[in-house]
Amino acid sequence: EINVEDSRNRCGAALAAATAATLALGTDLHQIRRGLATVRPVPGRLQKISSKAGWTGAAGARSSAMGFNRIVDARYDRANPRTADREIPSGRLSMGAAAVFVVLSAAVFILSAALLSPLCLMLATPVLVVLFTYSYTKRFTALSHLYLGFAIALSPLGAWIAVTGRFDWPVMILC
């Protein structure tokens, strides 16, 4: 028997998990929602999970990725008149405070992933590595947007895993 409320909570959590990279990297949220609308959760899986864990994780991943990017780009932002007034280059926020923010946000993401499933927890750190690495690709390749596309493509995969608790090859069509 499928608990309808439980299914709604899991789908909400999955949408939130997918939103993490989506918001950080600019994917069309409607595209993700349409893809998730076709997913049917496995009955009984993650019965106690609340969509709050997914949304909290999304905010953690997004915040840590954006904060990391600001730290890494601070030197360049300081030299660019368009970005010189940002918090770190202007001195309104110290590098140390920004680093604490990134670490805490990443911890929120990892904890939220742990609440979703063991597989989500296992994949949380590699997802953060992918998100953080994008900040450096801009320095050595003209194909940084291709890498960005790869990072964004992890969103539907993450949502699938959050809903079903497993990796399935058919989900790669969404990626």
Short mmCIF file of N, CA, C and O in Angstrom, two decimals, residues 31-111:
data_model
loop_
_atom_site.label_atom_id
_atom_site.label_comp_id
_atom_site.label_asym_id
_atom_site.label_seq_id
_atom_site.Cartn_x
_atom_site.Cartn_y
_atom_site.Cartn_z
N GLN A 31 11.87 22.42 -16.05
CA GLN A 31 12.35 21.21 -16.71
C GLN A 31 12.53 20.09 -15.68
O GLN A 31 12.14 18.95 -15.90
N ILE A 32 13.12 20.44 -14.53
CA ILE A 32 13.32 19.46 -13.46
C ILE A 32 11.97 18.98 -12.93
O ILE A 32 11.75 17.79 -12.73
N ARG A 33 11.04 19.90 -12.68
CA ARG A 33 9.72 19.51 -12.16
C ARG A 33 9.00 18.58 -13.13
O ARG A 33 8.37 17.62 -12.70
N ARG A 34 9.08 18.86 -14.42
CA ARG A 34 8.43 17.99 -15.41
C ARG A 34 9.03 16.59 -15.36
O ARG A 34 8.30 15.60 -15.41
N GLY A 35 10.33 16.50 -15.23
CA GLY A 35 10.97 15.20 -15.16
C GLY A 35 10.58 14.44 -13.90
O GLY A 35 10.30 13.25 -13.93
N LEU A 36 10.51 15.15 -12.77
CA LEU A 36 10.14 14.50 -11.52
C LEU A 36 8.69 14.06 -11.50
O LEU A 36 8.32 13.13 -10.79
N ALA A 37 7.85 14.72 -12.25
CA ALA A 37 6.43 14.37 -12.28
C ALA A 37 6.22 12.96 -12.81
O ALA A 37 5.19 12.34 -12.54
N THR A 38 7.19 12.42 -13.54
CA THR A 38 7.06 11.08 -14.11
C THR A 38 7.60 10.00 -13.18
O THR A 38 7.43 8.83 -13.44
N VAL A 39 8.25 10.39 -12.08
CA VAL A 39 8.86 9.42 -11.17
C VAL A 39 7.82 8.91 -10.17
O VAL A 39 7.10 9.69 -9.57
N ARG A 40 7.79 7.61 -10.00
CA ARG A 40 6.91 6.99 -9.01
C ARG A 40 7.79 6.40 -7.91
O ARG A 40 8.59 5.49 -8.17
N PRO A 41 7.68 6.92 -6.68
CA PRO A 41 8.52 6.43 -5.59
C PRO A 41 8.25 4.96 -5.27
O PRO A 41 7.15 4.47 -5.47
N VAL A 42 9.26 4.29 -4.74
CA VAL A 42 9.12 2.92 -4.31
C VAL A 42 8.31 2.93 -3.01
O VAL A 42 8.64 3.66 -2.09
N PRO A 43 7.22 2.13 -2.92
CA PRO A 43 6.41 2.11 -1.70
C PRO A 43 7.25 1.77 -0.48
O PRO A 43 8.10 0.88 -0.51
N GLY A 44 7.02 2.49 0.59
CA GLY A 44 7.68 2.22 1.85
C GLY A 44 9.06 2.82 1.99
O GLY A 44 9.63 2.84 3.06
N ARG A 45 9.64 3.34 0.92
CA ARG A 45 11.00 3.89 0.95
C ARG A 45 11.00 5.28 1.57
O ARG A 45 10.20 6.13 1.19
N LEU A 46 11.86 5.50 2.53
CA LEU A 46 12.01 6.82 3.16
C LEU A 46 10.69 7.31 3.77
O LEU A 46 10.32 8.46 3.59
N GLN A 47 10.01 6.44 4.50
CA GLN A 47 8.68 6.79 4.99
C GLN A 47 8.67 7.98 5.93
O GLN A 47 7.68 8.71 5.97
N LYS A 48 9.69 8.19 6.67
CA LYS A 48 9.69 9.26 7.68
C LYS A 48 10.28 10.57 7.18
O LYS A 48 10.31 11.55 7.89
N ILE A 49 10.77 10.58 5.94
CA ILE A 49 11.48 11.77 5.46
C ILE A 49 10.51 12.92 5.18
O ILE A 49 9.43 12.73 4.69
N SER A 50 10.93 14.09 5.49
CA SER A 50 10.13 15.28 5.22
C SER A 50 10.77 16.02 4.06
O SER A 50 11.98 15.98 3.86
N SER A 51 9.94 16.69 3.29
CA SER A 51 10.49 17.48 2.19
C SER A 51 11.41 18.58 2.71
O SER A 51 12.23 19.10 1.98
N LYS A 52 11.29 18.89 3.99
CA LYS A 52 12.16 19.92 4.58
C LYS A 52 13.63 19.54 4.48
O LYS A 52 14.48 20.40 4.28
N ALA A 53 13.94 18.26 4.58
CA ALA A 53 15.34 17.82 4.45
C ALA A 53 15.85 18.11 3.05
O ALA A 53 16.99 18.54 2.87
N GLY A 54 15.01 17.89 2.06
CA GLY A 54 15.43 18.15 0.69
C GLY A 54 15.64 19.63 0.43
O GLY A 54 16.63 20.03 -0.17
N TRP A 55 14.69 20.45 0.87
CA TRP A 55 14.83 21.90 0.66
C TRP A 55 16.01 22.46 1.43
O TRP A 55 16.74 23.33 0.94
N THR A 56 16.22 21.96 2.63
CA THR A 56 17.37 22.41 3.43
C THR A 56 18.67 22.01 2.75
O THR A 56 19.62 22.79 2.68
N GLY A 57 18.71 20.79 2.23
CA GLY A 57 19.90 20.34 1.51
C GLY A 57 20.15 21.16 0.27
O GLY A 57 21.29 21.50 -0.06
N ALA A 58 19.08 21.50 -0.43
CA ALA A 58 19.21 22.33 -1.64
C ALA A 58 19.82 23.68 -1.29
O ALA A 58 20.74 24.15 -1.97
N ALA A 59 19.34 24.26 -0.23
CA ALA A 59 19.88 25.56 0.20
C ALA A 59 21.33 25.42 0.62
O ALA A 59 22.17 26.29 0.32
N GLY A 60 21.67 24.33 1.29
CA GLY A 60 23.05 24.12 1.71
C GLY A 60 24.00 23.96 0.55
O GLY A 60 25.08 24.56 0.51
N ALA A 61 23.61 23.15 -0.44
CA ALA A 61 24.46 22.94 -1.61
C ALA A 61 24.62 24.23 -2.40
O ALA A 61 25.73 24.59 -2.81
N ARG A 62 23.51 24.90 -2.61
CA ARG A 62 23.53 26.15 -3.39
C ARG A 62 24.41 27.20 -2.70
O ARG A 62 25.25 27.83 -3.31
N SER A 63 24.20 27.35 -1.39
CA SER A 63 24.95 28.36 -0.64
C SER A 63 26.43 28.03 -0.60
O SER A 63 27.28 28.92 -0.75
N SER A 64 26.76 26.76 -0.38
CA SER A 64 28.18 26.41 -0.32
C SER A 64 28.85 26.60 -1.68
O SER A 64 29.97 27.11 -1.75
N ALA A 65 28.17 26.23 -2.77
CA ALA A 65 28.75 26.40 -4.10
C ALA A 65 28.94 27.88 -4.44
O ALA A 65 30.00 28.28 -4.95
N MET A 66 27.94 28.68 -4.15
CA MET A 66 28.06 30.11 -4.46
C MET A 66 29.10 30.78 -3.57
O MET A 66 29.88 31.61 -4.05
N GLY A 67 29.13 30.42 -2.28
CA GLY A 67 30.12 30.99 -1.38
C GLY A 67 31.53 30.61 -1.78
O GLY A 67 32.45 31.44 -1.78
N PHE A 68 31.72 29.34 -2.16
CA PHE A 68 33.03 28.89 -2.60
C PHE A 68 33.47 29.66 -3.84
O PHE A 68 34.63 30.09 -3.94
N ASN A 69 32.56 29.84 -4.77
CA ASN A 69 32.88 30.58 -5.99
C ASN A 69 33.29 32.01 -5.67
O ASN A 69 34.23 32.55 -6.27
N ARG A 70 32.61 32.63 -4.73
CA ARG A 70 32.97 34.01 -4.35
C ARG A 70 34.35 34.08 -3.71
O ARG A 70 35.11 35.02 -3.94
N ILE A 71 34.68 33.08 -2.90
CA ILE A 71 36.00 33.05 -2.27
C ILE A 71 37.08 32.87 -3.34
O ILE A 71 38.08 33.61 -3.37
N VAL A 72 36.89 31.91 -4.22
CA VAL A 72 37.87 31.61 -5.26
C VAL A 72 38.05 32.78 -6.22
O VAL A 72 39.16 33.06 -6.68
N ASP A 73 36.98 33.49 -6.51
CA ASP A 73 37.03 34.61 -7.46
C ASP A 73 37.31 35.97 -6.83
O ASP A 73 37.35 36.97 -7.54
N ALA A 74 37.50 36.03 -5.52
CA ALA A 74 37.65 37.32 -4.83
C ALA A 74 38.76 38.18 -5.43
O ALA A 74 38.59 39.38 -5.63
N ARG A 75 39.88 37.57 -5.76
CA ARG A 75 41.01 38.32 -6.33
C ARG A 75 40.62 38.95 -7.67
O ARG A 75 40.95 40.10 -7.96
N TYR A 76 39.91 38.19 -8.49
CA TYR A 76 39.48 38.70 -9.79
C TYR A 76 38.36 39.72 -9.64
O TYR A 76 38.31 40.71 -10.37
N ASP A 77 37.47 39.47 -8.69
CA ASP A 77 36.37 40.41 -8.44
C ASP A 77 36.89 41.77 -7.97
O ASP A 77 36.34 42.81 -8.31
N ARG A 78 37.95 41.75 -7.19
CA ARG A 78 38.55 42.99 -6.67
C ARG A 78 39.08 43.85 -7.82
O ARG A 78 38.99 45.08 -7.79
N ALA A 79 39.59 43.20 -8.85
CA ALA A 79 40.19 43.93 -9.98
C ALA A 79 39.17 44.35 -11.03
O ALA A 79 39.48 45.17 -11.89
N ASN A 80 37.96 43.83 -10.96
CA ASN A 80 36.94 44.12 -11.95
C ASN A 80 35.97 45.18 -11.41
O ASN A 80 35.33 44.96 -10.38
N PRO A 81 35.85 46.32 -12.07
CA PRO A 81 34.95 47.37 -11.56
C PRO A 81 33.50 46.91 -11.38
O PRO A 81 32.81 47.36 -10.47
N ARG A 82 33.06 45.99 -12.21
CA ARG A 82 31.68 45.50 -12.11
C ARG A 82 31.44 44.68 -10.85
O ARG A 82 30.36 44.69 -10.28
N THR A 83 32.47 43.98 -10.36
CA THR A 83 32.30 43.09 -9.22
C THR A 83 33.07 43.54 -7.98
O THR A 83 32.99 42.89 -6.94
N ALA A 84 33.77 44.65 -8.07
CA ALA A 84 34.60 45.11 -6.95
C ALA A 84 33.81 45.44 -5.69
O ALA A 84 34.35 45.43 -4.59
N ASP A 85 32.51 45.71 -5.85
CA ASP A 85 31.70 46.08 -4.69
C ASP A 85 31.07 44.86 -4.01
O ASP A 85 30.31 45.01 -3.05
N ARG A 86 31.36 43.66 -4.47
CA ARG A 86 30.84 42.46 -3.80
C ARG A 86 31.41 42.38 -2.39
O ARG A 86 32.42 43.00 -2.07
N GLU A 87 30.77 41.60 -1.54
CA GLU A 87 31.07 41.58 -0.11
C GLU A 87 32.53 41.28 0.22
O GLU A 87 33.14 41.97 1.03
N ILE A 88 33.12 40.25 -0.38
CA ILE A 88 34.50 39.89 -0.05
C ILE A 88 35.50 40.88 -0.63
O ILE A 88 36.35 41.39 0.12
N PRO A 89 35.44 41.22 -1.91
CA PRO A 89 36.42 42.17 -2.44
C PRO A 89 36.35 43.56 -1.78
O PRO A 89 37.38 44.21 -1.62
N SER A 90 35.16 43.97 -1.38
CA SER A 90 35.02 45.29 -0.77
C SER A 90 35.41 45.29 0.71
O SER A 90 35.52 46.35 1.32
N GLY A 91 35.60 44.12 1.29
CA GLY A 91 36.00 44.04 2.69
C GLY A 91 34.82 43.99 3.67
O GLY A 91 35.04 43.95 4.88
N ARG A 92 33.60 43.99 3.18
CA ARG A 92 32.44 43.91 4.07
C ARG A 92 32.30 42.53 4.70
O ARG A 92 31.66 42.38 5.74
N LEU A 93 32.93 41.54 4.08
CA LEU A 93 32.92 40.17 4.60
C LEU A 93 34.32 39.62 4.47
O LEU A 93 34.94 39.70 3.40
N SER A 94 34.83 39.08 5.58
CA SER A 94 36.19 38.54 5.54
C SER A 94 36.21 37.17 4.87
O SER A 94 35.20 36.47 4.81
N MET A 95 37.38 36.80 4.37
CA MET A 95 37.55 35.48 3.77
C MET A 95 37.26 34.39 4.80
O MET A 95 36.66 33.37 4.48
N GLY A 96 37.68 34.62 6.03
CA GLY A 96 37.44 33.64 7.09
C GLY A 96 35.96 33.42 7.35
O GLY A 96 35.50 32.28 7.48
N ALA A 97 35.20 34.51 7.41
CA ALA A 97 33.76 34.40 7.63
C ALA A 97 33.10 33.69 6.45
O ALA A 97 32.19 32.86 6.64
N ALA A 98 33.54 33.99 5.25
CA ALA A 98 33.00 33.34 4.06
C ALA A 98 33.32 31.85 4.08
O ALA A 98 32.47 31.01 3.73
N ALA A 99 34.53 31.50 4.50
CA ALA A 99 34.93 30.09 4.57
C ALA A 99 34.07 29.34 5.59
O ALA A 99 33.64 28.20 5.34
N VAL A 100 33.81 29.95 6.73
CA VAL A 100 32.94 29.33 7.74
C VAL A 100 31.55 29.11 7.16
O VAL A 100 30.94 28.05 7.34
N PHE A 101 31.05 30.09 6.42
CA PHE A 101 29.74 29.97 5.78
C PHE A 101 29.71 28.80 4.81
O PHE A 101 28.76 28.02 4.79
N VAL A 102 30.76 28.66 4.00
CA VAL A 102 30.84 27.56 3.03
C VAL A 102 30.87 26.22 3.76
O VAL A 102 30.15 25.28 3.38
N VAL A 103 31.68 26.11 4.79
CA VAL A 103 31.80 24.84 5.53
C VAL A 103 30.46 24.48 6.19
O VAL A 103 30.00 23.34 6.11
N LEU A 104 29.81 25.46 6.82
CA LEU A 104 28.53 25.19 7.46
C LEU A 104 27.45 24.83 6.44
O LEU A 104 26.64 23.92 6.66
N SER A 105 27.43 25.52 5.32
CA SER A 105 26.46 25.22 4.27
C SER A 105 26.68 23.82 3.70
O SER A 105 25.72 23.08 3.45
N ALA A 106 27.93 23.46 3.49
CA ALA A 106 28.24 22.12 2.99
C ALA A 106 27.83 21.07 4.02
O ALA A 106 27.30 20.00 3.66
N ALA A 107 28.04 21.36 5.30
CA ALA A 107 27.62 20.42 6.36
C ALA A 107 26.11 20.25 6.37
O ALA A 107 25.60 19.13 6.55
N VAL A 108 25.37 21.32 6.15
CA VAL A 108 23.91 21.23 6.07
C VAL A 108 23.51 20.34 4.90
O VAL A 108 22.61 19.49 5.02
N PHE A 109 24.17 20.51 3.76
CA PHE A 109 23.88 19.66 2.59
C PHE A 109 24.16 18.19 2.90
O PHE A 109 23.34 17.32 2.60
N ILE A 110 25.30 17.91 3.50
CA ILE A 110 25.67 16.53 3.79
C ILE A 110 24.72 15.91 4.81
O ILE A 110 24.28 14.77 4.66
N LEU A 111 24.36 16.66 5.84
CA LEU A 111 23.41 16.16 6.83
C LEU A 111 22.04 15.89 6.19
O LEU A 111 21.41 14.86 6.44
#
